[in-house]
mmCIF file of N, CA and C in Angstrom:
data_model
loop_
_atom_site.group_PDB
_atom_site.id
_atom_site.type_symbol
_atom_site.label_atom_id
_atom_site.label_comp_id
_atom_site.label_asym_id
_atom_site.label_seq_id
_atom_site.Cartn_x
_atom_site.Cartn_y
_atom_site.Cartn_z
ATOM 1 N N GLN A 1 0.828 -1.189 0.000
ATOM 2 C CA GLN A 1 0.000 0.000 0.000
ATOM 3 C C GLN A 1 0.868 1.246 0.000
ATOM 4 N N VAL A 2 0.375 2.271 -0.682
ATOM 5 C CA VAL A 2 1.045 3.557 -0.747
ATOM 6 C C VAL A 2 0.067 4.632 -0.285
ATOM 7 N N GLN A 3 0.539 5.498 0.582
ATOM 8 C CA GLN A 3 -0.282 6.602 1.061
ATOM 9 C C GLN A 3 0.324 7.929 0.626
ATOM 10 N N LEU A 4 -0.540 8.869 0.245
ATOM 11 C CA LEU A 4 -0.110 10.197 -0.157
ATOM 12 C C LEU A 4 -0.741 11.216 0.781
ATOM 13 N N VAL A 5 0.068 12.104 1.323
ATOM 14 C CA VAL A 5 -0.422 13.118 2.241
ATOM 15 C C VAL A 5 0.011 14.492 1.761
ATOM 16 N N GLU A 6 -0.970 15.355 1.470
ATOM 17 C CA GLU A 6 -0.696 16.712 1.017
ATOM 18 C C GLU A 6 -0.626 17.677 2.198
ATOM 19 N N SER A 7 0.100 18.756 1.991
ATOM 20 C CA SER A 7 0.167 19.823 2.971
ATOM 21 C C SER A 7 0.515 21.130 2.262
ATOM 22 N N GLY A 8 0.271 22.242 2.930
ATOM 23 C CA GLY A 8 0.653 23.532 2.395
ATOM 24 C C GLY A 8 -0.472 24.391 1.862
ATOM 25 N N GLY A 9 -1.681 23.872 1.827
ATOM 26 C CA GLY A 9 -2.793 24.661 1.349
ATOM 27 C C GLY A 9 -3.167 25.746 2.345
ATOM 28 N N GLY A 10 -4.012 26.660 1.891
ATOM 29 C CA GLY A 10 -4.440 27.733 2.762
ATOM 30 C C GLY A 10 -5.064 28.868 1.999
ATOM 31 N N LEU A 11 -5.198 30.003 2.684
ATOM 32 C CA LEU A 11 -5.781 31.214 2.111
ATOM 33 C C LEU A 11 -4.674 32.179 1.729
ATOM 34 N N VAL A 12 -4.746 32.694 0.512
ATOM 35 C CA VAL A 12 -3.742 33.629 0.029
ATOM 36 C C VAL A 12 -4.409 34.696 -0.825
ATOM 37 N N GLN A 13 -3.833 35.889 -0.841
ATOM 38 C CA GLN A 13 -4.367 36.978 -1.653
ATOM 39 C C GLN A 13 -3.967 36.820 -3.118
ATOM 40 N N PRO A 14 -4.764 37.382 -4.029
ATOM 41 C CA PRO A 14 -4.377 37.350 -5.436
ATOM 42 C C PRO A 14 -2.980 37.932 -5.627
ATOM 43 N N GLY A 15 -2.187 37.258 -6.451
ATOM 44 C CA GLY A 15 -0.816 37.673 -6.672
ATOM 45 C C GLY A 15 0.168 37.049 -5.711
ATOM 46 N N GLY A 16 -0.333 36.385 -4.695
ATOM 47 C CA GLY A 16 0.518 35.756 -3.708
ATOM 48 C C GLY A 16 1.034 34.403 -4.143
ATOM 49 N N SER A 17 1.754 33.757 -3.234
ATOM 50 C CA SER A 17 2.369 32.466 -3.523
ATOM 51 C C SER A 17 2.037 31.445 -2.454
ATOM 52 N N LEU A 18 2.104 30.195 -2.853
ATOM 53 C CA LEU A 18 1.846 29.092 -1.954
ATOM 54 C C LEU A 18 2.651 27.894 -2.443
ATOM 55 N N ARG A 19 3.115 27.079 -1.527
ATOM 56 C CA ARG A 19 3.882 25.892 -1.889
ATOM 57 C C ARG A 19 3.223 24.651 -1.293
ATOM 58 N N LEU A 20 2.816 23.751 -2.153
ATOM 59 C CA LEU A 20 2.202 22.507 -1.732
ATOM 60 C C LEU A 20 3.230 21.387 -1.704
ATOM 61 N N SER A 21 3.066 20.477 -0.767
ATOM 62 C CA SER A 21 3.933 19.317 -0.665
ATOM 63 C C SER A 21 3.085 18.062 -0.580
ATOM 64 N N CYS A 22 3.616 16.976 -1.092
ATOM 65 C CA CYS A 22 2.940 15.687 -1.013
ATOM 66 C C CYS A 22 3.986 14.614 -0.788
ATOM 67 N N ALA A 23 3.863 13.913 0.310
ATOM 68 C CA ALA A 23 4.808 12.863 0.655
ATOM 69 C C ALA A 23 4.163 11.495 0.522
ATOM 70 N N ALA A 24 4.833 10.614 -0.176
ATOM 71 C CA ALA A 24 4.372 9.241 -0.325
ATOM 72 C C ALA A 24 5.044 8.361 0.715
ATOM 73 N N SER A 25 4.288 7.453 1.277
ATOM 74 C CA SER A 25 4.830 6.547 2.278
ATOM 75 C C SER A 25 4.181 5.182 2.135
ATOM 76 N N GLY A 26 4.710 4.220 2.858
ATOM 77 C CA GLY A 26 4.182 2.870 2.804
ATOM 78 C C GLY A 26 5.162 1.911 2.165
ATOM 79 N N SER A 27 4.642 0.786 1.715
ATOM 80 C CA SER A 27 5.477 -0.250 1.107
ATOM 81 C C SER A 27 5.717 0.060 -0.369
ATOM 82 N N ILE A 28 6.518 1.075 -0.607
ATOM 83 C CA ILE A 28 6.784 1.557 -1.961
ATOM 84 C C ILE A 28 7.900 0.768 -2.625
ATOM 85 N N PHE A 29 7.615 0.303 -3.827
ATOM 86 C CA PHE A 29 8.640 -0.324 -4.643
ATOM 87 C C PHE A 29 9.245 0.711 -5.596
ATOM 88 N N SER A 30 8.387 1.451 -6.260
ATOM 89 C CA SER A 30 8.841 2.485 -7.173
ATOM 90 C C SER A 30 7.715 3.466 -7.438
ATOM 91 N N ILE A 31 8.083 4.691 -7.789
ATOM 92 C CA ILE A 31 7.124 5.722 -8.156
ATOM 93 C C ILE A 31 7.501 6.255 -9.529
ATOM 94 N N ASN A 32 6.577 6.182 -10.453
ATOM 95 C CA ASN A 32 6.827 6.669 -11.800
ATOM 96 C C ASN A 32 6.468 8.156 -11.881
ATOM 97 N N THR A 33 5.244 8.434 -12.237
ATOM 98 C CA THR A 33 4.799 9.810 -12.378
ATOM 99 C C THR A 33 4.116 10.304 -11.108
ATOM 100 N N MET A 34 4.387 11.550 -10.750
ATOM 101 C CA MET A 34 3.687 12.208 -9.654
ATOM 102 C C MET A 34 3.103 13.500 -10.199
ATOM 103 N N GLY A 35 1.991 13.908 -9.643
ATOM 104 C CA GLY A 35 1.382 15.117 -10.154
ATOM 105 C C GLY A 35 0.370 15.729 -9.217
ATOM 106 N N TRP A 36 -0.185 16.825 -9.692
ATOM 107 C CA TRP A 36 -1.200 17.554 -8.950
ATOM 108 C C TRP A 36 -2.422 17.775 -9.827
ATOM 109 N N TYR A 37 -3.585 17.491 -9.277
ATOM 110 C CA TYR A 37 -4.861 17.778 -9.901
ATOM 111 C C TYR A 37 -5.608 18.748 -9.001
ATOM 112 N N ARG A 38 -6.605 19.403 -9.559
ATOM 113 C CA ARG A 38 -7.433 20.273 -8.740
ATOM 114 C C ARG A 38 -8.880 20.190 -9.197
ATOM 115 N N GLN A 39 -9.771 20.484 -8.271
ATOM 116 C CA GLN A 39 -11.188 20.479 -8.570
ATOM 117 C C GLN A 39 -11.850 21.651 -7.860
ATOM 118 N N ALA A 40 -12.415 22.536 -8.650
ATOM 119 C CA ALA A 40 -13.143 23.677 -8.132
ATOM 120 C C ALA A 40 -14.628 23.347 -8.094
ATOM 121 N N PRO A 41 -15.396 24.037 -7.257
ATOM 122 C CA PRO A 41 -16.834 23.785 -7.197
ATOM 123 C C PRO A 41 -17.492 23.928 -8.560
ATOM 124 N N GLY A 42 -18.270 22.934 -8.940
ATOM 125 C CA GLY A 42 -18.966 22.975 -10.209
ATOM 126 C C GLY A 42 -18.128 22.623 -11.420
ATOM 127 N N LYS A 43 -16.870 22.268 -11.214
ATOM 128 C CA LYS A 43 -15.996 21.920 -12.315
ATOM 129 C C LYS A 43 -15.453 20.504 -12.162
ATOM 130 N N GLU A 44 -15.001 19.950 -13.274
ATOM 131 C CA GLU A 44 -14.396 18.631 -13.253
ATOM 132 C C GLU A 44 -12.961 18.716 -12.758
ATOM 133 N N ARG A 45 -12.484 17.612 -12.210
ATOM 134 C CA ARG A 45 -11.101 17.559 -11.783
ATOM 135 C C ARG A 45 -10.182 17.661 -13.004
ATOM 136 N N GLU A 46 -9.160 18.486 -12.895
ATOM 137 C CA GLU A 46 -8.260 18.700 -14.009
ATOM 138 C C GLU A 46 -6.803 18.565 -13.590
ATOM 139 N N LEU A 47 -5.985 18.168 -14.535
ATOM 140 C CA LEU A 47 -4.553 18.074 -14.292
ATOM 141 C C LEU A 47 -3.959 19.470 -14.200
ATOM 142 N N VAL A 48 -3.170 19.700 -13.171
ATOM 143 C CA VAL A 48 -2.467 20.964 -13.004
ATOM 144 C C VAL A 48 -1.031 20.831 -13.500
ATOM 145 N N ALA A 49 -0.337 19.825 -12.996
ATOM 146 C CA ALA A 49 1.050 19.593 -13.380
ATOM 147 C C ALA A 49 1.437 18.169 -13.046
ATOM 148 N N ALA A 50 2.386 17.639 -13.797
ATOM 149 C CA ALA A 50 2.883 16.292 -13.551
ATOM 150 C C ALA A 50 4.372 16.246 -13.826
ATOM 151 N N ILE A 51 5.035 15.309 -13.179
ATOM 152 C CA ILE A 51 6.477 15.158 -13.354
ATOM 153 C C ILE A 51 6.850 13.685 -13.282
ATOM 154 N N THR A 52 7.717 13.255 -14.183
ATOM 155 C CA THR A 52 8.164 11.876 -14.205
ATOM 156 C C THR A 52 9.363 11.706 -13.286
ATOM 157 N N SER A 53 9.769 10.465 -13.091
ATOM 158 C CA SER A 53 10.915 10.178 -12.238
ATOM 159 C C SER A 53 12.207 10.730 -12.815
ATOM 160 N N TRP A 54 12.231 10.975 -14.135
ATOM 161 C CA TRP A 54 13.427 11.502 -14.758
ATOM 162 C C TRP A 54 13.347 13.011 -15.001
ATOM 163 N N GLY A 55 12.292 13.648 -14.501
ATOM 164 C CA GLY A 55 12.235 15.094 -14.526
ATOM 165 C C GLY A 55 11.447 15.746 -15.634
ATOM 166 N N SER A 56 10.813 14.976 -16.489
ATOM 167 C CA SER A 56 9.978 15.554 -17.528
ATOM 168 C C SER A 56 8.702 16.108 -16.905
ATOM 169 N N THR A 57 8.295 17.309 -17.318
ATOM 170 C CA THR A 57 7.132 17.958 -16.717
ATOM 171 C C THR A 57 6.063 18.292 -17.739
ATOM 172 N N ASN A 58 4.851 18.452 -17.239
ATOM 173 C CA ASN A 58 3.721 18.835 -18.054
ATOM 174 C C ASN A 58 2.821 19.738 -17.222
ATOM 175 N N TYR A 59 2.351 20.835 -17.820
ATOM 176 C CA TYR A 59 1.519 21.798 -17.111
ATOM 177 C C TYR A 59 0.253 22.105 -17.881
ATOM 178 N N ALA A 60 -0.799 22.391 -17.138
ATOM 179 C CA ALA A 60 -2.003 22.913 -17.757
ATOM 180 C C ALA A 60 -1.701 24.297 -18.312
ATOM 181 N N ASP A 61 -2.328 24.641 -19.420
ATOM 182 C CA ASP A 61 -2.081 25.942 -20.036
ATOM 183 C C ASP A 61 -2.366 27.099 -19.078
ATOM 184 N N SER A 62 -3.341 26.923 -18.225
ATOM 185 C CA SER A 62 -3.750 27.986 -17.329
ATOM 186 C C SER A 62 -2.724 28.323 -16.248
ATOM 187 N N VAL A 63 -1.761 27.426 -16.014
ATOM 188 C CA VAL A 63 -0.786 27.654 -14.949
ATOM 189 C C VAL A 63 0.640 27.786 -15.456
ATOM 190 N N LYS A 64 0.853 27.630 -16.737
ATOM 191 C CA LYS A 64 2.196 27.737 -17.299
ATOM 192 C C LYS A 64 2.796 29.111 -17.015
ATOM 193 N N GLY A 65 4.028 29.097 -16.559
ATOM 194 C CA GLY A 65 4.701 30.340 -16.231
ATOM 195 C C GLY A 65 4.453 30.814 -14.819
ATOM 196 N N ARG A 66 3.496 30.214 -14.129
ATOM 197 C CA ARG A 66 3.176 30.621 -12.765
ATOM 198 C C ARG A 66 3.465 29.516 -11.748
ATOM 199 N N PHE A 67 3.222 28.271 -12.137
ATOM 200 C CA PHE A 67 3.423 27.135 -11.240
ATOM 201 C C PHE A 67 4.656 26.344 -11.656
ATOM 202 N N THR A 68 5.312 25.749 -10.680
ATOM 203 C CA THR A 68 6.463 24.894 -10.939
ATOM 204 C C THR A 68 6.347 23.617 -10.121
ATOM 205 N N ILE A 69 6.431 22.486 -10.792
ATOM 206 C CA ILE A 69 6.393 21.209 -10.100
ATOM 207 C C ILE A 69 7.808 20.651 -9.988
ATOM 208 N N SER A 70 8.096 20.023 -8.873
ATOM 209 C CA SER A 70 9.399 19.409 -8.656
ATOM 210 C C SER A 70 9.222 18.210 -7.737
ATOM 211 N N ARG A 71 10.251 17.400 -7.627
ATOM 212 C CA ARG A 71 10.166 16.237 -6.745
ATOM 213 C C ARG A 71 11.521 15.891 -6.161
ATOM 214 N N ASP A 72 11.469 15.275 -5.008
ATOM 215 C CA ASP A 72 12.648 14.763 -4.333
ATOM 216 C C ASP A 72 12.469 13.254 -4.295
ATOM 217 N N ASN A 73 13.116 12.572 -5.201
ATOM 218 C CA ASN A 73 12.943 11.125 -5.306
ATOM 219 C C ASN A 73 13.406 10.379 -4.053
ATOM 220 N N ALA A 74 14.452 10.880 -3.418
ATOM 221 C CA ALA A 74 14.962 10.232 -2.218
ATOM 222 C C ALA A 74 13.948 10.265 -1.085
ATOM 223 N N LYS A 75 13.117 11.294 -1.064
ATOM 224 C CA LYS A 75 12.115 11.442 -0.015
ATOM 225 C C LYS A 75 10.708 11.098 -0.487
ATOM 226 N N ASN A 76 10.581 10.658 -1.733
ATOM 227 C CA ASN A 76 9.274 10.316 -2.305
ATOM 228 C C ASN A 76 8.276 11.455 -2.139
ATOM 229 N N THR A 77 8.739 12.646 -2.436
ATOM 230 C CA THR A 77 7.934 13.842 -2.230
ATOM 231 C C THR A 77 7.853 14.675 -3.504
ATOM 232 N N VAL A 78 6.682 15.213 -3.768
ATOM 233 C CA VAL A 78 6.481 16.106 -4.901
ATOM 234 C C VAL A 78 6.009 17.452 -4.372
ATOM 235 N N PHE A 79 6.423 18.531 -5.042
ATOM 236 C CA PHE A 79 6.088 19.877 -4.627
ATOM 237 C C PHE A 79 5.409 20.626 -5.764
ATOM 238 N N LEU A 80 4.620 21.606 -5.397
ATOM 239 C CA LEU A 80 4.027 22.504 -6.378
ATOM 240 C C LEU A 80 4.174 23.925 -5.865
ATOM 241 N N GLN A 81 5.073 24.673 -6.490
ATOM 242 C CA GLN A 81 5.254 26.076 -6.154
ATOM 243 C C GLN A 81 4.292 26.892 -7.000
ATOM 244 N N MET A 82 3.399 27.612 -6.354
ATOM 245 C CA MET A 82 2.375 28.373 -7.044
ATOM 246 C C MET A 82 2.618 29.862 -6.812
ATOM 247 N N ASN A 83 2.901 30.575 -7.877
ATOM 248 C CA ASN A 83 3.132 32.009 -7.820
ATOM 249 C C ASN A 83 2.068 32.746 -8.618
ATOM 250 N N SER A 84 1.962 34.040 -8.372
ATOM 251 C CA SER A 84 0.993 34.883 -9.082
ATOM 252 C C SER A 84 -0.397 34.266 -9.070
ATOM 253 N N LEU A 85 -0.817 33.847 -7.910
ATOM 254 C CA LEU A 85 -2.092 33.152 -7.785
ATOM 255 C C LEU A 85 -3.276 34.048 -8.135
ATOM 256 N N LYS A 86 -4.266 33.434 -8.751
ATOM 257 C CA LYS A 86 -5.478 34.113 -9.179
ATOM 258 C C LYS A 86 -6.685 33.496 -8.487
ATOM 259 N N PRO A 87 -7.777 34.246 -8.362
ATOM 260 C CA PRO A 87 -8.983 33.682 -7.747
ATOM 261 C C PRO A 87 -9.442 32.394 -8.423
ATOM 262 N N GLU A 88 -9.250 32.284 -9.727
ATOM 263 C CA GLU A 88 -9.659 31.082 -10.440
ATOM 264 C C GLU A 88 -8.800 29.863 -10.123
ATOM 265 N N ASP A 89 -7.722 30.052 -9.372
ATOM 266 C CA ASP A 89 -6.922 28.928 -8.909
ATOM 267 C C ASP A 89 -7.523 28.269 -7.676
ATOM 268 N N THR A 90 -8.534 28.886 -7.111
ATOM 269 C CA THR A 90 -9.189 28.340 -5.928
ATOM 270 C C THR A 90 -9.772 26.967 -6.230
ATOM 271 N N ALA A 91 -9.375 25.986 -5.440
ATOM 272 C CA ALA A 91 -9.818 24.610 -5.653
ATOM 273 C C ALA A 91 -9.245 23.717 -4.565
ATOM 274 N N VAL A 92 -9.718 22.492 -4.534
ATOM 275 C CA VAL A 92 -9.071 21.465 -3.733
ATOM 276 C C VAL A 92 -8.009 20.830 -4.611
ATOM 277 N N TYR A 93 -6.792 20.802 -4.130
ATOM 278 C CA TYR A 93 -5.676 20.250 -4.884
ATOM 279 C C TYR A 93 -5.354 18.851 -4.382
ATOM 280 N N TYR A 94 -5.272 17.919 -5.321
ATOM 281 C CA TYR A 94 -5.040 16.523 -4.994
ATOM 282 C C TYR A 94 -3.694 16.049 -5.527
ATOM 283 N N CYS A 95 -2.965 15.385 -4.690
ATOM 284 C CA CYS A 95 -1.720 14.751 -5.099
ATOM 285 C C CYS A 95 -2.033 13.421 -5.764
ATOM 286 N N ASN A 96 -1.259 13.083 -6.757
ATOM 287 C CA ASN A 96 -1.458 11.861 -7.523
ATOM 288 C C ASN A 96 -0.110 11.204 -7.784
ATOM 289 N N ALA A 97 -0.100 9.879 -7.742
ATOM 290 C CA ALA A 97 1.131 9.160 -8.041
ATOM 291 C C ALA A 97 0.825 7.839 -8.718
ATOM 292 N N ARG A 98 1.569 7.556 -9.764
ATOM 293 C CA ARG A 98 1.506 6.245 -10.397
ATOM 294 C C ARG A 98 2.692 5.468 -9.847
ATOM 295 N N ALA A 99 2.390 4.451 -9.047
ATOM 296 C CA ALA A 99 3.437 3.775 -8.302
ATOM 297 C C ALA A 99 3.151 2.295 -8.136
ATOM 298 N N ARG A 100 4.194 1.589 -7.711
ATOM 299 C CA ARG A 100 4.079 0.177 -7.385
ATOM 300 C C ARG A 100 4.423 -0.023 -5.918
ATOM 301 N N SER A 101 3.578 -0.745 -5.228
ATOM 302 C CA SER A 101 3.897 -1.160 -3.879
ATOM 303 C C SER A 101 4.693 -2.457 -3.965
ATOM 304 N N LEU A 102 5.314 -2.831 -2.871
ATOM 305 C CA LEU A 102 6.103 -4.063 -2.855
ATOM 306 C C LEU A 102 5.221 -5.260 -3.172
ATOM 307 N N GLY A 103 5.584 -6.000 -4.202
ATOM 308 C CA GLY A 103 4.841 -7.191 -4.575
ATOM 309 C C GLY A 103 3.552 -6.946 -5.322
ATOM 310 N N GLY A 104 3.286 -5.693 -5.683
ATOM 311 C CA GLY A 104 2.048 -5.361 -6.356
ATOM 312 C C GLY A 104 2.243 -4.758 -7.730
ATOM 313 N N PRO A 105 1.148 -4.596 -8.473
ATOM 314 C CA PRO A 105 1.220 -3.989 -9.804
ATOM 315 C C PRO A 105 1.245 -2.473 -9.716
ATOM 316 N N GLU A 106 1.477 -1.825 -10.837
ATOM 317 C CA GLU A 106 1.424 -0.375 -10.879
ATOM 318 C C GLU A 106 -0.015 0.068 -10.657
ATOM 319 N N TYR A 107 -0.180 1.117 -9.882
ATOM 320 C CA TYR A 107 -1.499 1.582 -9.502
ATOM 321 C C TYR A 107 -1.468 3.087 -9.333
ATOM 322 N N VAL A 108 -2.616 3.722 -9.546
ATOM 323 C CA VAL A 108 -2.716 5.164 -9.371
ATOM 324 C C VAL A 108 -3.247 5.468 -7.977
ATOM 325 N N TYR A 109 -2.482 6.229 -7.223
ATOM 326 C CA TYR A 109 -2.848 6.587 -5.860
ATOM 327 C C TYR A 109 -3.211 8.066 -5.773
ATOM 328 N N TRP A 110 -4.087 8.382 -4.837
ATOM 329 C CA TRP A 110 -4.549 9.753 -4.636
ATOM 330 C C TRP A 110 -4.434 10.162 -3.174
ATOM 331 N N GLY A 111 -4.111 11.415 -2.953
ATOM 332 C CA GLY A 111 -4.125 11.972 -1.622
ATOM 333 C C GLY A 111 -5.525 12.435 -1.263
ATOM 334 N N GLN A 112 -5.684 12.929 -0.053
ATOM 335 C CA GLN A 112 -7.011 13.333 0.420
ATOM 336 C C GLN A 112 -7.404 14.735 -0.029
ATOM 337 N N GLY A 113 -6.456 15.500 -0.516
ATOM 338 C CA GLY A 113 -6.722 16.841 -1.000
ATOM 339 C C GLY A 113 -6.409 17.914 0.021
ATOM 340 N N THR A 114 -6.029 19.083 -0.469
ATOM 341 C CA THR A 114 -5.785 20.236 0.382
ATOM 342 C C THR A 114 -6.404 21.468 -0.269
ATOM 343 N N GLN A 115 -7.089 22.272 0.521
ATOM 344 C CA GLN A 115 -7.814 23.422 0.002
ATOM 345 C C GLN A 115 -6.885 24.600 -0.242
ATOM 346 N N VAL A 116 -7.007 25.186 -1.424
ATOM 347 C CA VAL A 116 -6.309 26.424 -1.761
ATOM 348 C C VAL A 116 -7.364 27.465 -2.102
ATOM 349 N N THR A 117 -7.351 28.563 -1.374
ATOM 350 C CA THR A 117 -8.316 29.632 -1.604
ATOM 351 C C THR A 117 -7.569 30.926 -1.893
ATOM 352 N N VAL A 118 -7.869 31.524 -3.036
ATOM 353 C CA VAL A 118 -7.246 32.781 -3.444
ATOM 354 C C VAL A 118 -8.330 33.853 -3.425
ATOM 355 N N SER A 119 -8.226 34.755 -2.480
ATOM 356 C CA SER A 119 -9.264 35.761 -2.302
ATOM 357 C C SER A 119 -8.703 36.985 -1.593
ATOM 358 N N SER A 120 -9.325 38.138 -1.877
ATOM 359 C CA SER A 120 -8.957 39.365 -1.187
ATOM 360 C C SER A 120 -9.627 39.455 0.177
#
């Protein structure tokens, strides 16, 4: 089993910054892709950013140039640095990982989510 725990969410003013963290734990064999999704009220969950174990990244068009995803493979942790935040960034942000537990197949794991609110 693999568990993902997010942290770093909160309330921030427009134009401000926030840094999210997600740590994977448990009987981990390997972690391939890690990423961040978000879901705002009334909207579908969407990919925000993703990063592979070798450092390749992908971003939603709406966050390019403002958000940066990174990971620490030794600590099984992924980060999302969010700058120039806008009210439309308000959502619950979910950590995601495609990983294998010891003795198991590759599986997609999800964290419980952390609230990010951008408001004056």
